[in-house]
Coordinates of C-alpha atoms in Angstrom, one line a residue:
M1 CA 6.3 115.2 47.7
K2 CA 3.5 116.4 45.6
G3 CA 1.3 113.7 44.0
T4 CA -1.8 113.5 41.8
L5 CA -4.3 116.4 41.6
K6 CA -7.7 115.8 43.1
G7 CA -10.3 118.3 42.1
C8 CA -8.4 121.5 42.5
K9 CA -6.1 120.3 45.4
M10 CA -2.8 118.6 44.9
T11 CA -2.3 115.5 47.1
D12 CA 0.8 116.1 49.3
Y13 CA 2.3 112.8 50.2
Q14 CA 4.6 112.9 53.3
Y15 CA 7.7 110.8 53.8
P16 CA 7.8 108.9 56.9
K17 CA 10.5 110.0 59.3
F18 CA 10.4 106.9 61.4
E19 CA 9.5 103.3 60.6
R20 CA 6.2 101.8 61.6
L21 CA 6.5 99.6 64.7
E22 CA 5.3 96.0 64.3
P23 CA 4.9 93.2 66.9
R24 CA 8.1 90.9 66.9
T25 CA 7.2 88.4 69.7
P26 CA 4.0 86.7 70.9
F27 CA 2.3 89.0 73.5
K28 CA 2.6 87.9 77.1
G29 CA 1.5 91.1 78.7
G30 CA -2.1 90.1 79.5
R31 CA -5.3 88.9 78.1
I32 CA -6.0 91.3 75.1
S33 CA -6.5 90.9 71.4
E34 CA -4.8 92.6 68.4
T35 CA -8.0 94.9 67.9
D36 CA -9.0 95.7 71.5
P37 CA -9.2 99.5 72.0
L38 CA -7.3 100.4 75.1
T39 CA -6.8 103.5 77.1
L40 CA -3.4 104.8 77.4
S41 CA -3.1 103.9 81.1
D42 CA -4.3 100.3 80.4
A43 CA -2.0 100.1 77.3
A44 CA 1.1 101.2 79.4
R45 CA 0.2 98.6 82.1
F46 CA -0.1 95.7 79.6
A47 CA 2.9 97.0 77.7
S48 CA 5.0 97.2 80.8
V49 CA 4.4 93.5 81.8
H50 CA 5.3 92.3 78.4
A51 CA 8.5 94.3 78.1
G52 CA 9.6 93.8 81.7
S53 CA 10.3 97.5 82.1
E54 CA 8.1 100.5 82.8
I55 CA 6.3 101.9 79.8
T56 CA 4.2 105.1 80.4
P57 CA 1.2 106.7 78.6
A58 CA 3.7 109.4 77.4
D59 CA 5.8 106.7 75.5
F60 CA 2.7 106.0 73.6
L61 CA 2.1 109.7 72.8
R62 CA 5.7 110.1 71.6
A63 CA 5.5 107.0 69.4
A64 CA 2.3 108.3 67.8
G65 CA 3.8 111.7 67.4
R66 CA 6.6 110.0 65.4
G67 CA 4.2 108.0 63.4
E68 CA 5.4 104.8 64.7
I69 CA 1.9 103.6 65.9
T70 CA -1.6 104.6 65.1
M71 CA -3.6 106.5 67.8
R72 CA -7.2 107.0 67.8
A73 CA -9.5 109.3 69.8
I74 CA -13.2 109.5 70.9
V75 CA -14.8 112.5 69.4
H76 CA -17.5 114.5 71.4
Q77 CA -19.6 115.9 68.5
T78 CA -21.3 114.7 65.4
A79 CA -19.6 116.3 62.5
K80 CA -19.9 116.5 58.7
L81 CA -17.0 115.5 56.6
Q82 CA -15.9 116.0 53.1
K83 CA -13.4 114.0 51.0
I84 CA -10.7 115.9 49.3
G85 CA -11.6 116.3 45.6
G86 CA -15.3 115.3 46.4
G87 CA -17.0 111.9 46.7
V88 CA -17.9 109.7 49.6
Y89 CA -15.3 109.3 52.4
C90 CA -17.3 107.0 54.8
N91 CA -20.7 105.3 55.5
A92 CA -21.6 105.2 51.9
G93 CA -25.3 104.9 51.2
Q94 CA -26.2 105.4 54.8
P95 CA -28.2 108.2 56.5
N96 CA -24.9 109.3 58.2
E97 CA -22.9 109.3 54.8
N98 CA -19.9 111.4 55.2
T99 CA -20.6 112.0 58.9
A100 CA -18.6 111.3 62.1
P101 CA -21.0 110.3 64.8
K102 CA -20.6 111.5 68.4
R103 CA -18.6 109.0 70.5
S104 CA -17.1 107.5 67.5
I105 CA -13.4 106.6 67.7
L106 CA -11.4 108.1 64.8
S107 CA -7.7 107.9 63.7
L108 CA -5.7 111.0 64.6
P109 CA -3.6 112.8 62.1
L110 CA 0.1 113.0 62.8
S111 CA -0.1 116.7 63.6
A112 CA -2.7 116.0 66.5
C113 CA -0.5 113.3 67.9
Q114 CA 2.4 115.7 67.8
Q115 CA 0.3 118.2 69.6
L116 CA -0.6 115.7 72.2
A117 CA 2.9 114.6 72.9
A118 CA 4.1 118.2 73.2
T119 CA 1.3 119.9 75.2
G120 CA -1.4 117.2 76.1
R121 CA -4.1 118.7 74.1
A122 CA -4.8 118.7 70.3
S123 CA -7.1 120.6 67.9
W124 CA -7.6 118.9 64.5
R125 CA -9.8 118.6 61.5
E126 CA -8.1 116.5 58.9
F127 CA -8.2 112.7 58.3
E128 CA -5.2 110.8 56.9
S129 CA -4.6 107.7 54.8
F130 CA -1.6 105.9 53.4
K131 CA -0.3 104.9 49.9
S132 CA 2.7 102.7 49.1
I133 CA 4.9 104.7 46.6
D134 CA 8.0 103.0 45.3
G135 CA 7.9 100.7 48.4
I136 CA 7.5 103.5 50.9
L137 CA 4.3 103.9 52.8
M138 CA 3.4 107.6 52.3
R139 CA 0.8 109.6 54.4
Y140 CA -1.5 112.1 52.9
V141 CA -4.8 114.0 53.8
I142 CA -7.8 112.3 52.3
A143 CA -10.7 114.1 54.0
E144 CA -11.4 117.0 56.3
L145 CA -14.3 118.5 58.4
T146 CA -16.6 120.8 56.4
P147 CA -15.8 124.5 56.8
D148 CA -18.8 125.2 59.0
E149 CA -17.8 122.5 61.6
P150 CA -15.7 123.4 64.6
D151 CA -12.3 121.7 65.2
F152 CA -12.2 118.4 67.0
E153 CA -10.6 118.8 70.4
T154 CA -8.7 115.9 72.0
T155 CA -6.8 115.1 75.2
P156 CA -5.0 111.9 76.2
D157 CA -8.1 110.8 78.1
D158 CA -9.9 110.6 74.7
C159 CA -7.1 108.5 73.2
R160 CA -7.2 104.9 72.5
V161 CA -4.7 102.4 70.9
T162 CA -5.2 98.8 69.8
G163 CA -3.6 95.7 71.3
N164 CA -1.4 95.4 68.1
A165 CA 0.1 98.8 68.8
V166 CA 0.7 97.8 72.5
N167 CA 2.5 94.6 71.4
A168 CA 4.7 96.6 68.8
L169 CA 5.7 99.4 71.2
A170 CA 6.4 96.9 74.0
D171 CA 8.6 94.8 71.6
A172 CA 10.5 98.1 70.9
F173 CA 11.5 98.3 74.6
I174 CA 12.7 94.7 74.8
D175 CA 16.6 94.4 74.7
T176 CA 17.7 91.9 72.2
A177 CA 21.0 90.1 72.3
A178 CA 23.6 91.8 70.2
P179 CA 25.4 89.6 67.6
A180 CA 29.1 88.7 68.2
Q181 CA 31.3 91.5 66.5
T182 CA 34.9 91.3 65.7
A183 CA 35.4 94.9 65.4
T184 CA 34.0 98.0 67.2
P185 CA 31.2 99.4 65.1
A186 CA 31.3 103.0 64.0
P187 CA 29.3 105.4 66.0
V188 CA 25.7 105.8 64.7
E189 CA 24.4 109.4 64.4
E190 CA 21.2 109.8 66.3
I191 CA 18.8 112.2 64.8
D192 CA 15.4 113.1 66.3
Y193 CA 13.4 113.4 63.1
S194 CA 10.4 114.8 65.1
L195 CA 12.4 118.0 65.5
L196 CA 13.2 118.3 61.8
A197 CA 11.2 119.7 58.9
T198 CA 11.3 119.5 55.0
P199 CA 11.6 122.6 52.8
A200 CA 7.9 122.3 51.9
E201 CA 6.9 122.4 55.7
L202 CA 9.2 125.2 56.4
L203 CA 7.7 127.2 53.3
D204 CA 4.1 126.4 54.5
A205 CA 5.1 127.8 58.0
F206 CA 7.3 130.8 56.9
G207 CA 6.4 131.5 53.3
K208 CA 4.2 134.4 54.0
W209 CA 7.4 136.2 55.5
G210 CA 9.4 136.0 52.5
M211 CA 10.9 132.6 52.5
K212 CA 11.4 131.2 48.9
A213 CA 11.5 127.6 47.6
A214 CA 14.5 128.8 45.4
W215 CA 16.5 129.5 48.7
F216 CA 16.8 125.6 49.2
D217 CA 18.4 125.2 45.7
D218 CA 21.2 127.5 46.5
L219 CA 22.1 127.0 50.3
N220 CA 25.8 128.3 49.8
S221 CA 24.4 131.8 49.4
R222 CA 22.6 131.6 52.6
K223 CA 25.0 130.3 55.2
W224 CA 22.4 130.6 58.1
L225 CA 20.0 128.3 56.1
L226 CA 22.9 125.8 55.3
D227 CA 23.9 125.7 59.0
A228 CA 20.2 124.9 59.8
R229 CA 20.3 121.8 57.6
R230 CA 20.7 118.6 59.7
K231 CA 20.4 115.8 56.9
K232 CA 21.1 116.1 53.3
G233 CA 18.5 115.1 50.6
Q234 CA 18.8 112.0 48.5
G235 CA 17.7 111.1 45.1
T236 CA 18.0 107.4 43.8
Q237 CA 16.1 105.6 41.1
G238 CA 13.6 108.5 40.5
Q239 CA 12.9 108.8 44.2
V240 CA 13.7 112.0 45.9
I241 CA 14.0 112.3 49.7
P242 CA 14.1 115.9 50.7
P243 CA 16.7 117.5 53.0
L244 CA 15.8 118.1 56.6
F245 CA 16.3 121.3 58.6
C246 CA 16.1 122.6 62.3
P247 CA 12.8 124.8 62.3
F248 CA 14.2 126.6 65.4
A249 CA 17.4 127.4 63.5
V250 CA 15.5 128.5 60.5
M251 CA 13.2 130.7 62.6
N252 CA 16.2 132.4 64.2
G253 CA 17.7 133.0 60.8
L254 CA 14.6 134.6 59.5
I255 CA 14.0 136.9 62.5
G256 CA 15.1 140.4 61.9
K257 CA 16.1 139.8 58.2
V258 CA 15.9 143.2 56.3
R259 CA 13.0 143.2 54.1
R260 CA 10.8 146.0 52.6
T261 CA 7.7 144.1 53.6
N262 CA 6.5 141.1 55.7
R263 CA 9.4 141.4 58.3
L264 CA 9.1 138.4 60.6
K265 CA 9.1 139.7 64.2
P266 CA 10.1 137.6 67.3
D267 CA 6.6 137.3 68.8
T268 CA 5.2 136.2 65.4
A269 CA 8.1 133.8 64.8
W270 CA 7.6 132.0 68.1
R271 CA 3.8 132.0 67.8
T272 CA 4.4 130.3 64.4
L273 CA 6.8 127.8 65.7
A274 CA 4.6 126.7 68.4
H275 CA 1.6 126.3 66.0
K276 CA 3.4 124.7 63.1
F277 CA 6.0 122.6 65.0
P278 CA 4.8 122.0 68.4
N279 CA 7.5 119.3 69.1
V280 CA 10.2 121.7 68.3
Y281 CA 8.7 124.5 70.3
A282 CA 8.4 122.2 73.4
A283 CA 12.0 121.4 73.0
F284 CA 13.1 125.0 72.8
E285 CA 10.3 126.7 74.9
S286 CA 12.8 127.8 77.5
H287 CA 14.3 130.2 74.9
D288 CA 11.0 131.9 74.2
P289 CA 11.4 135.5 75.1
R290 CA 7.7 136.3 75.3
D291 CA 6.1 136.8 78.6
Q292 CA 4.3 133.5 79.4
T293 CA 2.5 134.6 82.5
G294 CA -0.4 136.0 80.6
D295 CA -1.0 133.0 78.4

C-alpha cells in the first residue's frame, strides 16, 4: 500500500501477514521484567519454564520473521543515519544526532528477521516504524543508513528480545481449553504467510525482467500466474488488501518465458529468490539446480 509522499520518496505501508503477539497470562517463567533485554538462549529458557514445553531460540527467530514480535540487535559500528524525506530521526540536538553508536541495540527490520530465520545471518540498512491506518498497524521504512555507510551485519548472537516478547511468545505455546462445541467445526485453511508475497513485492523482485503490474489485473490471461495465487485480495470500506502469491511458483512461471529482452535465466531467478524472499528460498532450496559446492 502506497501512502504519503515524503520528499521524493513515496512511503510504502506494508500490511501485516500475522497478528502481533501480546502477553495473555502473568509471567511465571522467572524473575525478568517486561523491558529486560535477553539473549535468545536466555529468552528460550525463561519462555520454556512459563509455557511448560520446550521453546528454542529458533522459535523466536521464526516469530520475529513473521512480524509477531520485535527483535533487536547489537550493532558493531558507529554509523550515520538519515530519515526518509529529511529531518532528524534520532538523538535530536545531541552531538550524535542521526547517529547509531557502536554497541547500541537497534530494532531489526522485518527483512533482517526473515534472513536470520532462514540463514542465521542478516545484512540490513533500513529502520522501520509503524502507523495505524483504518485500525491496522502498518509497517513502513522511516530511516536508513547513509549511502557511504556499509550494511549492518547481524547473527543470532547479536539478537535481543524483551521480557514482554518472551511472555507473549510463551503464551502462544500454552494450550488453552477449547470451548464445548455441538458440531464438528469446518477445517481451517492453514496458510504460511511468510512464504507468500504481494504483487508489489513480486514486481520489486522480478519487474526488471518484464513483469508488469497490469498482469495482476487480468490473471485469466496468464494461467501460470493465476495458479501461483494462494489468497485472493479483498476490498472493504475503502480498505484494499492485496492478493498473495507463491514467489517460487511465480519464479518458475517467469523462467524461460519468450521475450525479446531481459529474459529471466534460472541462475538469476534463483539468486533473486534467495535475496528477495529468503524464507521462500529456504523452503525450496532443495530444488535449486545450481551447484552449491562452490558457494
